[in-house]
Tab-separated table of C-alpha atoms in Angstrom:
chain	number	residue	atom	x	y	z
A	762	MET	CA	-0.364	14.153	-26.400
A	763	LYS	CA	1.461	10.865	-26.919
A	764	ILE	CA	3.901	8.774	-24.903
A	765	THR	CA	7.266	8.793	-26.682
A	766	GLU	CA	9.705	7.201	-24.205
A	767	ILE	CA	9.685	5.075	-21.055
A	768	GLU	CA	12.779	4.493	-18.947
A	769	ILE	CA	12.713	1.642	-16.431
A	770	PHE	CA	14.937	1.608	-13.335
A	771	ALA	CA	15.408	-1.433	-11.092
A	772	ILE	CA	16.408	-0.001	-7.717
A	773	GLU	CA	16.784	-1.022	-4.085
A	774	LEU	CA	15.657	1.414	-1.420
A	775	PRO	CA	17.807	1.225	1.743
A	776	LEU	CA	15.793	0.703	4.938
A	777	ILE	CA	16.801	2.272	8.249
A	778	GLU	CA	15.926	-1.041	9.939
A	779	PRO	CA	14.913	-4.411	8.430
A	780	PHE	CA	11.182	-4.721	7.802
A	781	ILE	CA	9.944	-7.972	9.374
A	782	ILE	CA	6.520	-9.494	8.681
A	783	SER	CA	5.114	-13.009	8.997
A	784	TYR	CA	6.323	-14.344	5.659
A	785	ASP	CA	9.630	-12.513	5.064
A	786	THR	CA	12.323	-10.124	6.286
A	787	TYR	CA	13.395	-7.238	4.051
A	788	PRO	CA	16.850	-5.686	4.658
A	789	SER	CA	16.116	-3.304	1.748
A	790	MET	CA	13.102	-2.764	-0.497
A	791	PRO	CA	13.314	-3.698	-4.202
A	792	SER	CA	11.363	-1.336	-6.439
A	793	ILE	CA	10.917	-0.497	-10.118
A	794	ILE	CA	10.671	3.191	-11.051
A	795	VAL	CA	9.229	4.207	-14.410
A	796	LYS	CA	10.021	7.543	-16.055
A	797	MET	CA	7.520	8.323	-18.834
A	798	THR	CA	8.031	11.148	-21.340
A	799	THR	CA	5.539	12.600	-23.831
A	800	ASP	CA	5.874	14.424	-27.147
A	801	GLU	CA	5.090	17.643	-25.254
A	802	GLY	CA	8.083	17.135	-22.972
A	803	ILE	CA	5.968	16.347	-19.901
A	804	VAL	CA	7.581	13.743	-17.644
A	805	GLY	CA	5.700	11.493	-15.238
A	806	PHE	CA	6.985	8.961	-12.728
A	807	GLY	CA	5.443	5.682	-11.615
A	808	GLU	CA	6.471	2.880	-9.296
A	809	SER	CA	6.062	-0.848	-8.918
A	810	VAL	CA	6.819	-2.651	-5.656
A	811	PRO	CA	6.053	-6.310	-6.411
A	812	ASP	CA	5.798	-9.037	-3.780
A	813	GLU	CA	5.877	-12.663	-4.854
A	814	HIS	CA	3.925	-13.621	-1.726
A	815	VAL	CA	1.058	-11.252	-2.540
A	816	THR	CA	0.880	-10.495	-6.273
A	817	GLY	CA	2.937	-13.393	-7.625
A	818	GLU	CA	5.450	-10.952	-9.107
A	819	THR	CA	9.159	-10.651	-8.369
A	820	TRP	CA	11.458	-7.674	-8.830
A	821	GLU	CA	13.094	-9.414	-11.795
A	822	SER	CA	9.843	-10.514	-13.455
A	823	THR	CA	8.316	-7.053	-13.079
A	824	TYR	CA	11.310	-5.417	-14.726
A	825	ALA	CA	11.100	-7.944	-17.565
A	826	VAL	CA	7.363	-7.556	-18.198
A	827	LEU	CA	7.653	-3.767	-18.195
A	828	LYS	CA	10.654	-3.857	-20.520
A	829	ASN	CA	9.339	-6.442	-22.966
A	830	GLN	CA	5.544	-6.153	-22.908
A	831	LEU	CA	3.965	-3.170	-21.195
A	832	ALA	CA	6.321	-0.276	-21.954
A	833	PRO	CA	6.562	-1.009	-25.726
A	834	LEU	CA	2.764	-1.202	-25.828
A	835	MET	CA	2.485	2.315	-24.370
A	836	ILE	CA	4.594	4.110	-26.983
A	837	GLY	CA	2.284	6.300	-29.066
A	838	GLN	CA	-0.624	6.065	-26.608
A	839	ASP	CA	-2.406	8.997	-24.955
A	840	PRO	CA	-1.428	8.873	-21.245
A	841	MET	CA	-4.735	10.507	-20.289
A	842	ALA	CA	-6.829	7.684	-21.806
A	843	PHE	CA	-6.827	5.691	-18.561
A	844	GLU	CA	-9.546	3.208	-19.489
A	845	LYS	CA	-7.864	2.409	-22.793
A	846	ILE	CA	-4.411	2.168	-21.198
A	847	HIS	CA	-5.673	-0.476	-18.766
A	848	ALA	CA	-7.611	-2.328	-21.463
A	849	LEU	CA	-4.455	-2.565	-23.575
A	850	MET	CA	-2.361	-3.777	-20.645
A	851	ASP	CA	-4.975	-6.329	-19.563
A	852	LYS	CA	-5.246	-7.711	-23.076
A	853	ALA	CA	-1.471	-8.014	-23.403
A	854	VAL	CA	-0.619	-9.573	-20.014
A	855	TYR	CA	-2.789	-11.401	-17.487
A	856	GLN	CA	-2.663	-10.042	-13.908
A	857	VAL	CA	0.805	-8.545	-12.964
A	858	PRO	CA	-0.909	-5.683	-11.087
A	859	ALA	CA	2.258	-4.168	-9.603
A	860	ALA	CA	3.816	-3.850	-13.070
A	861	LYS	CA	0.663	-2.193	-14.401
A	862	ALA	CA	0.573	0.150	-11.404
A	863	ALA	CA	3.880	1.729	-12.483
A	864	ILE	CA	2.424	2.637	-15.900
A	865	ASP	CA	-0.871	3.811	-14.394
A	866	ILE	CA	0.795	6.096	-11.809
A	867	ALA	CA	3.116	7.677	-14.391
A	868	CYS	CA	0.116	8.403	-16.630
A	869	PHE	CA	-1.734	10.140	-13.795
A	870	ASP	CA	1.374	12.171	-12.934
A	871	ILE	CA	1.552	13.347	-16.547
A	872	ALA	CA	-2.180	14.107	-16.732
A	873	GLY	CA	-2.020	16.238	-13.606
A	874	LYS	CA	0.982	18.161	-14.905
A	875	LYS	CA	-0.669	18.643	-18.298
A	876	LEU	CA	-3.816	20.110	-16.700
A	877	ASP	CA	-1.867	21.867	-13.915
A	878	VAL	CA	-3.841	20.166	-11.131
A	879	PRO	CA	-3.015	17.624	-8.402
A	880	VAL	CA	-3.928	14.025	-9.177
A	881	TYR	CA	-6.705	14.096	-6.572
A	882	GLN	CA	-8.527	16.679	-8.713
A	883	LEU	CA	-8.658	14.120	-11.523
A	884	ILE	CA	-10.398	11.489	-9.386
A	885	GLY	CA	-13.057	13.354	-7.443
A	886	GLY	CA	-11.351	16.291	-5.781
A	887	ARG	CA	-10.041	16.614	-2.268
A	888	TYR	CA	-12.292	15.350	0.524
A	889	HIS	CA	-9.912	14.857	3.478
A	890	GLU	CA	-7.650	17.632	4.743
A	891	LYS	CA	-5.169	15.371	6.541
A	892	PHE	CA	-4.685	11.819	7.743
A	893	PRO	CA	-2.941	10.639	10.905
A	894	ILE	CA	0.068	8.416	10.254
A	895	THR	CA	-0.043	4.945	11.748
A	896	HIS	CA	3.375	3.692	12.814
A	897	VAL	CA	4.076	0.088	11.810
A	898	LEU	CA	5.742	-2.134	14.413
A	899	SER	CA	7.742	-4.959	12.793
A	900	ILE	CA	7.639	-8.396	14.389
A	901	GLY	CA	9.789	-8.592	17.509
A	902	THR	CA	9.761	-9.658	21.136
A	903	PRO	CA	7.054	-8.274	23.431
A	904	GLU	CA	9.625	-6.047	25.135
A	905	LYS	CA	11.085	-4.730	21.878
A	906	MET	CA	7.688	-3.932	20.365
A	907	ALA	CA	6.473	-2.288	23.578
A	908	ASN	CA	9.628	-0.176	23.847
A	909	GLU	CA	9.312	1.016	20.254
A	910	ALA	CA	5.635	1.835	20.723
A	911	GLU	CA	6.383	3.836	23.866
A	912	GLU	CA	9.064	5.835	22.043
A	913	ARG	CA	6.749	6.562	19.095
A	914	VAL	CA	4.005	7.783	21.429
A	915	ARG	CA	6.516	10.304	22.783
A	916	GLN	CA	7.073	11.430	19.176
A	917	GLY	CA	3.351	12.093	18.752
A	918	TYR	CA	1.969	8.914	17.178
A	919	ARG	CA	-1.542	7.962	18.274
A	920	SER	CA	-1.997	4.659	16.431
A	921	PHE	CA	0.020	1.520	15.701
A	922	LYS	CA	-0.192	-1.306	13.226
A	923	MET	CA	1.393	-4.360	14.824
A	924	LYS	CA	2.897	-6.968	12.514
A	925	VAL	CA	2.399	-10.454	13.940
A	926	GLY	CA	1.764	-13.907	12.468
A	927	THR	CA	4.321	-16.296	13.933
A	928	GLU	CA	2.719	-18.341	16.729
A	929	VAL	CA	-0.688	-17.159	17.840
A	930	MET	CA	-0.158	-17.141	21.621
A	931	LYS	CA	3.284	-15.534	21.290
A	932	ASP	CA	1.633	-12.891	19.140
A	933	VAL	CA	-0.999	-12.394	21.838
A	934	GLU	CA	1.807	-11.709	24.347
A	935	CYS	CA	3.259	-9.032	22.055
A	936	ILE	CA	-0.118	-7.350	21.561
A	937	GLN	CA	-0.870	-7.387	25.276
A	938	ALA	CA	2.593	-5.959	26.068
A	939	VAL	CA	2.112	-3.022	23.706
A	940	ARG	CA	-1.379	-2.283	25.018
A	941	GLU	CA	-0.145	-2.375	28.616
A	942	ARG	CA	2.720	-0.013	27.761
A	943	VAL	CA	0.807	2.631	25.755
A	944	GLY	CA	-2.546	2.525	27.535
A	945	PHE	CA	-6.050	2.538	26.065
A	946	ASP	CA	-6.012	6.011	24.499
A	947	ILE	CA	-3.776	4.763	21.665
A	948	ALA	CA	-5.278	2.849	18.717
A	949	ILE	CA	-3.854	-0.606	17.999
A	950	ARG	CA	-4.467	-2.447	14.729
A	951	VAL	CA	-3.079	-5.983	14.288
A	952	ASP	CA	-1.910	-7.333	10.921
A	953	VAL	CA	-1.362	-11.090	10.813
A	954	ASN	CA	-0.390	-11.239	7.096
A	955	GLN	CA	-2.102	-14.657	6.809
A	956	GLY	CA	0.154	-16.032	9.558
A	957	TRP	CA	-2.517	-17.680	11.725
A	958	GLY	CA	-3.617	-19.788	8.803
A	959	ASN	CA	-7.188	-20.795	9.648
A	960	SER	CA	-10.309	-19.761	11.517
A	961	SER	CA	-9.854	-22.004	14.572
A	962	THR	CA	-6.381	-20.622	15.338
A	963	THR	CA	-7.605	-17.089	14.794
A	964	LEU	CA	-10.584	-17.525	17.111
A	965	ARG	CA	-8.271	-18.885	19.792
A	966	GLY	CA	-6.186	-15.720	19.543
A	967	LEU	CA	-9.238	-13.463	19.532
A	968	ARG	CA	-10.578	-15.034	22.711
A	969	ALA	CA	-7.308	-14.132	24.437
A	970	LEU	CA	-7.484	-10.586	23.060
A	971	ARG	CA	-11.062	-9.867	24.136
A	972	ASP	CA	-10.013	-7.156	26.607
A	973	VAL	CA	-7.230	-5.537	24.555
A	974	ASP	CA	-9.583	-3.226	22.577
A	975	LEU	CA	-8.266	-3.616	19.030
A	976	ASP	CA	-9.340	-1.242	16.270
A	977	TRP	CA	-9.325	-4.179	13.877
A	978	LEU	CA	-7.644	-7.464	12.954
A	979	GLU	CA	-6.196	-7.698	9.457
A	980	GLN	CA	-5.923	-10.819	7.282
A	981	PRO	CA	-5.480	-13.539	9.919
A	982	VAL	CA	-6.113	-16.414	7.471
A	983	VAL	CA	-4.722	-17.398	4.074
A	984	ALA	CA	-5.595	-14.967	1.314
A	985	ASP	CA	-8.005	-17.058	-0.731
A	986	ASP	CA	-10.069	-18.367	2.201
A	987	ILE	CA	-12.879	-15.816	2.168
A	988	ASP	CA	-15.188	-18.310	3.892
A	989	ALA	CA	-12.850	-18.443	6.906
A	990	MET	CA	-13.157	-14.666	7.215
A	991	VAL	CA	-16.941	-15.042	7.125
A	992	GLU	CA	-16.807	-17.594	9.958
A	993	ILE	CA	-14.508	-15.446	12.091
A	994	LYS	CA	-16.655	-12.362	11.514
A	995	SER	CA	-19.727	-14.240	12.719
A	996	LYS	CA	-18.016	-15.196	16.001
A	997	THR	CA	-16.294	-11.981	17.108
A	998	ASP	CA	-17.121	-8.324	17.565
A	999	ILE	CA	-13.550	-7.261	16.714
A	1000	PRO	CA	-13.704	-5.622	13.263
A	1001	LEU	CA	-12.000	-7.589	10.478
A	1002	MET	CA	-10.027	-6.243	7.542
A	1003	ILE	CA	-9.142	-8.100	4.349
A	1004	ASP	CA	-5.801	-7.304	2.707
A	1005	GLU	CA	-4.094	-10.082	0.736
A	1006	GLY	CA	-7.532	-11.558	0.061
A	1007	LEU	CA	-8.447	-8.526	-2.072
A	1008	HIS	CA	-6.778	-7.844	-5.394
A	1009	GLY	CA	-9.404	-6.745	-7.877
A	1010	VAL	CA	-13.072	-6.667	-8.796
A	1011	LYS	CA	-13.520	-10.460	-8.608
A	1012	GLU	CA	-12.511	-10.659	-4.938
A	1013	MET	CA	-14.397	-7.475	-4.040
A	1014	ARG	CA	-17.614	-8.943	-5.446
A	1015	GLU	CA	-17.211	-12.042	-3.252
A	1016	ILE	CA	-16.340	-10.005	-0.158
A	1017	ILE	CA	-19.434	-7.860	-0.637
A	1018	ALA	CA	-21.730	-10.800	-1.409
A	1019	LYS	CA	-20.614	-12.727	1.690
A	1020	ARG	CA	-20.158	-9.689	3.962
A	1021	ALA	CA	-16.741	-11.144	4.710
A	1022	ALA	CA	-15.122	-8.046	6.236
A	1023	ASP	CA	-15.823	-4.774	7.978
A	1024	LYS	CA	-13.017	-3.042	6.136
A	1025	VAL	CA	-10.813	-3.641	3.074
A	1026	ASN	CA	-7.206	-2.712	2.492
A	1027	ILE	CA	-6.801	-1.407	-1.065
A	1028	LYS	CA	-3.238	-1.304	-2.343
A	1029	LEU	CA	-2.273	0.146	-5.692
A	1030	MET	CA	0.277	-2.620	-6.192
A	1031	LYS	CA	-2.357	-5.327	-5.725
A	1032	CYS	CA	-5.003	-3.877	-8.031
A	1033	GLY	CA	-2.992	-2.193	-10.792
A	1034	GLY	CA	-2.756	1.474	-9.845
A	1035	ILE	CA	-4.871	4.558	-9.207
A	1036	TYR	CA	-7.612	3.891	-11.764
A	1037	PRO	CA	-8.471	0.345	-10.553
A	1038	ALA	CA	-8.179	1.460	-6.911
A	1039	MET	CA	-10.902	4.041	-7.459
A	1040	LYS	CA	-13.177	1.364	-8.917
A	1041	LEU	CA	-12.665	-0.833	-5.851
A	1042	ALA	CA	-13.327	2.083	-3.509
A	1043	THR	CA	-16.579	2.849	-5.294
A	1044	MET	CA	-17.700	-0.785	-5.038
A	1045	ALA	CA	-16.909	-0.836	-1.319
A	1046	GLU	CA	-18.707	2.457	-0.787
A	1047	MET	CA	-21.843	1.119	-2.440
A	1048	ALA	CA	-21.752	-1.843	-0.029
A	1049	GLY	CA	-21.028	0.271	3.049
A	1050	ILE	CA	-17.572	-1.243	3.641
A	1051	GLU	CA	-14.870	1.117	4.890
A	1052	CYS	CA	-11.577	1.334	3.016
A	1053	GLN	CA	-7.939	1.881	3.782
A	1054	ILE	CA	-5.113	2.641	1.379
A	1055	GLY	CA	-2.307	0.331	2.414
A	1056	SER	CA	1.402	0.124	1.749
A	1057	MET	CA	3.767	-2.239	0.020
A	1058	VAL	CA	6.557	-0.012	1.406
A	1059	GLU	CA	6.782	2.183	-1.674
A	1060	SER	CA	9.036	5.184	-2.174
A	1061	SER	CA	7.683	8.738	-2.341
A	1062	VAL	CA	6.426	8.004	-5.864
A	1063	GLY	CA	4.072	5.121	-5.070
A	1064	SER	CA	3.195	6.523	-1.645
A	1065	ALA	CA	2.131	9.867	-3.124
A	1066	ALA	CA	-0.083	8.048	-5.629
A	1067	GLY	CA	-1.792	6.176	-2.798
A	1068	PHE	CA	-2.325	9.352	-0.810
A	1069	HIS	CA	-4.062	11.047	-3.734
A	1070	VAL	CA	-6.561	8.164	-3.857
A	1071	ALA	CA	-7.081	8.255	-0.091
A	1072	PHE	CA	-7.586	12.016	0.093
A	1073	SER	CA	-10.199	11.991	-2.666
A	1074	LYS	CA	-12.676	9.461	-1.205
A	1075	LYS	CA	-14.992	9.826	1.782
A	1076	ILE	CA	-15.056	6.033	2.293
A	1077	MET	CA	-11.289	6.076	2.975
A	1078	THR	CA	-11.019	6.197	6.746
A	1079	SER	CA	-7.341	5.311	7.253
A	1080	VAL	CA	-3.998	5.306	5.455
A	1081	GLU	CA	-0.835	3.335	6.157
A	1082	LEU	CA	1.592	4.630	3.535
A	1083	THR	CA	4.724	5.022	5.638
A	1084	GLY	CA	7.382	3.686	3.252
A	1085	PRO	CA	9.317	6.972	2.896
A	1086	LEU	CA	9.667	7.197	6.689
A	1087	LYS	CA	11.414	3.812	6.700
A	1088	PHE	CA	14.107	4.629	4.127
A	1089	SER	CA	17.536	6.070	4.824
A	1090	LYS	CA	17.496	7.371	1.237
A	1091	ASP	CA	14.494	7.979	-1.027
A	1092	VAL	CA	14.157	8.944	-4.685
A	1093	GLY	CA	11.451	11.526	-3.947
A	1094	ASN	CA	10.515	14.209	-1.452
A	1095	LEU	CA	7.026	13.357	-0.184
A	1096	LYS	CA	6.574	15.441	2.959
A	1097	TYR	CA	5.278	14.131	6.275
A	1098	ASP	CA	4.343	16.315	9.215
A	1099	VAL	CA	4.554	13.557	11.814
A	1100	PRO	CA	2.145	12.326	13.018
A	1101	PHE	CA	0.180	13.544	9.973
A	1102	ILE	CA	0.436	13.536	6.199
A	1103	CYS	CA	-0.764	16.682	4.428
A	1104	LEU	CA	-0.773	16.739	0.611
A	1105	ASN	CA	0.344	19.848	-1.240
A	1106	GLU	CA	-1.458	21.396	-4.216
A	1107	ARG	CA	1.287	20.947	-6.810
A	1108	PRO	CA	0.378	19.394	-10.179
A	1109	GLY	CA	0.509	15.647	-10.739
A	1110	LEU	CA	1.803	13.582	-7.843
A	1111	GLY	CA	3.175	16.749	-6.268
A	1112	ILE	CA	6.678	15.421	-5.680
A	1113	ASP	CA	10.133	15.869	-7.192
A	1114	VAL	CA	12.253	12.862	-8.133
A	1115	ASP	CA	15.996	13.212	-7.544
A	1116	GLU	CA	17.442	11.529	-10.620
A	1117	ALA	CA	20.936	11.505	-9.122
A	1118	VAL	CA	19.650	9.366	-6.234
A	1119	LEU	CA	17.664	7.275	-8.717
A	1120	GLN	CA	20.881	6.485	-10.603
A	1121	GLU	CA	22.747	5.831	-7.351
A	1122	LEU	CA	20.209	3.223	-6.190
A	1123	CYS	CA	19.795	1.687	-9.658
A	1124	HIS	CA	21.047	-1.827	-10.410
A	1125	TYR	CA	20.077	-1.780	-14.072
A	1126	SER	CA	17.878	0.259	-16.423
A	1127	HIS	CA	16.421	0.213	-19.909
A	1128	VAL	CA	14.947	2.793	-22.307
A	1129	VAL	CA	11.937	1.954	-24.502
A	1130	LYS	CA	11.177	4.295	-27.413
């Protein structure tokens, strides 16, 4: 089986409400969808959601590198030769993990359809039966965040990921307001997205949050300051998670060597797709570090890919792929049974892509043969 054609779509996914985090506000979510076709007529879909603040890639640069470098390189290749596919991409272009993720995911979708099995059967089989969905609270006032949390609890949610990262003591007020509103039976995870900057500011915030009972604190300091995470970890009993500080094998080796975190947030867009994500999960498992599959607010395509990784590994203890729940219109039909996600047993990614919606949301596209 050989890849014969790749079509690249630059789209914008409309959000129900703006997504607000420490370093940006997104009124809609830019994404690149890849449609890969083989000589056997099997079609696979992949997705890239780049973020210049995290991976150094923009929507425009990702489209260009797929169009001009990666997609032409794939024509004539076996989509099931995952190791070779990644070796070719890595030799051709340094880094650009989100762009490579689109190719990787499409290849896995094709492989699953070819063998008539779900993607999770290709990477270890199904371990988890279902995962609870964590609702993400965008940055807002204490009252707004508490009100939203209270409403989501009524809808059945039992855990929240709070986006903070503006001013540490204002963030503390928001966290305390949500905890007071929902009580102590609901899990609260706090994601700073590097917004507190350094260890001293973070420790100040943690002292004020001593009685709030957080599940964990995610990426309080700048991404490349692993030593700051080590210092914070030595001075608090609140579990720490690394997100932006982990991209690939290089960072994972340092995190393990320094015991810099209790948990790591693996994202397909940061590491290059399903195949590299499984390598990172295995490294973490060997070191006894729990893993989460996180979100770059992907559509049903990228979210389904992440879920297949999460469901196949025992070391995966949480998932935060809620992108499709945030869109007013999506290109795929990944199903959620709020407050849970339950994967089906269909081949490949297990979703259908509505190509009429894909064309509707598309700004520009290109075919590589």
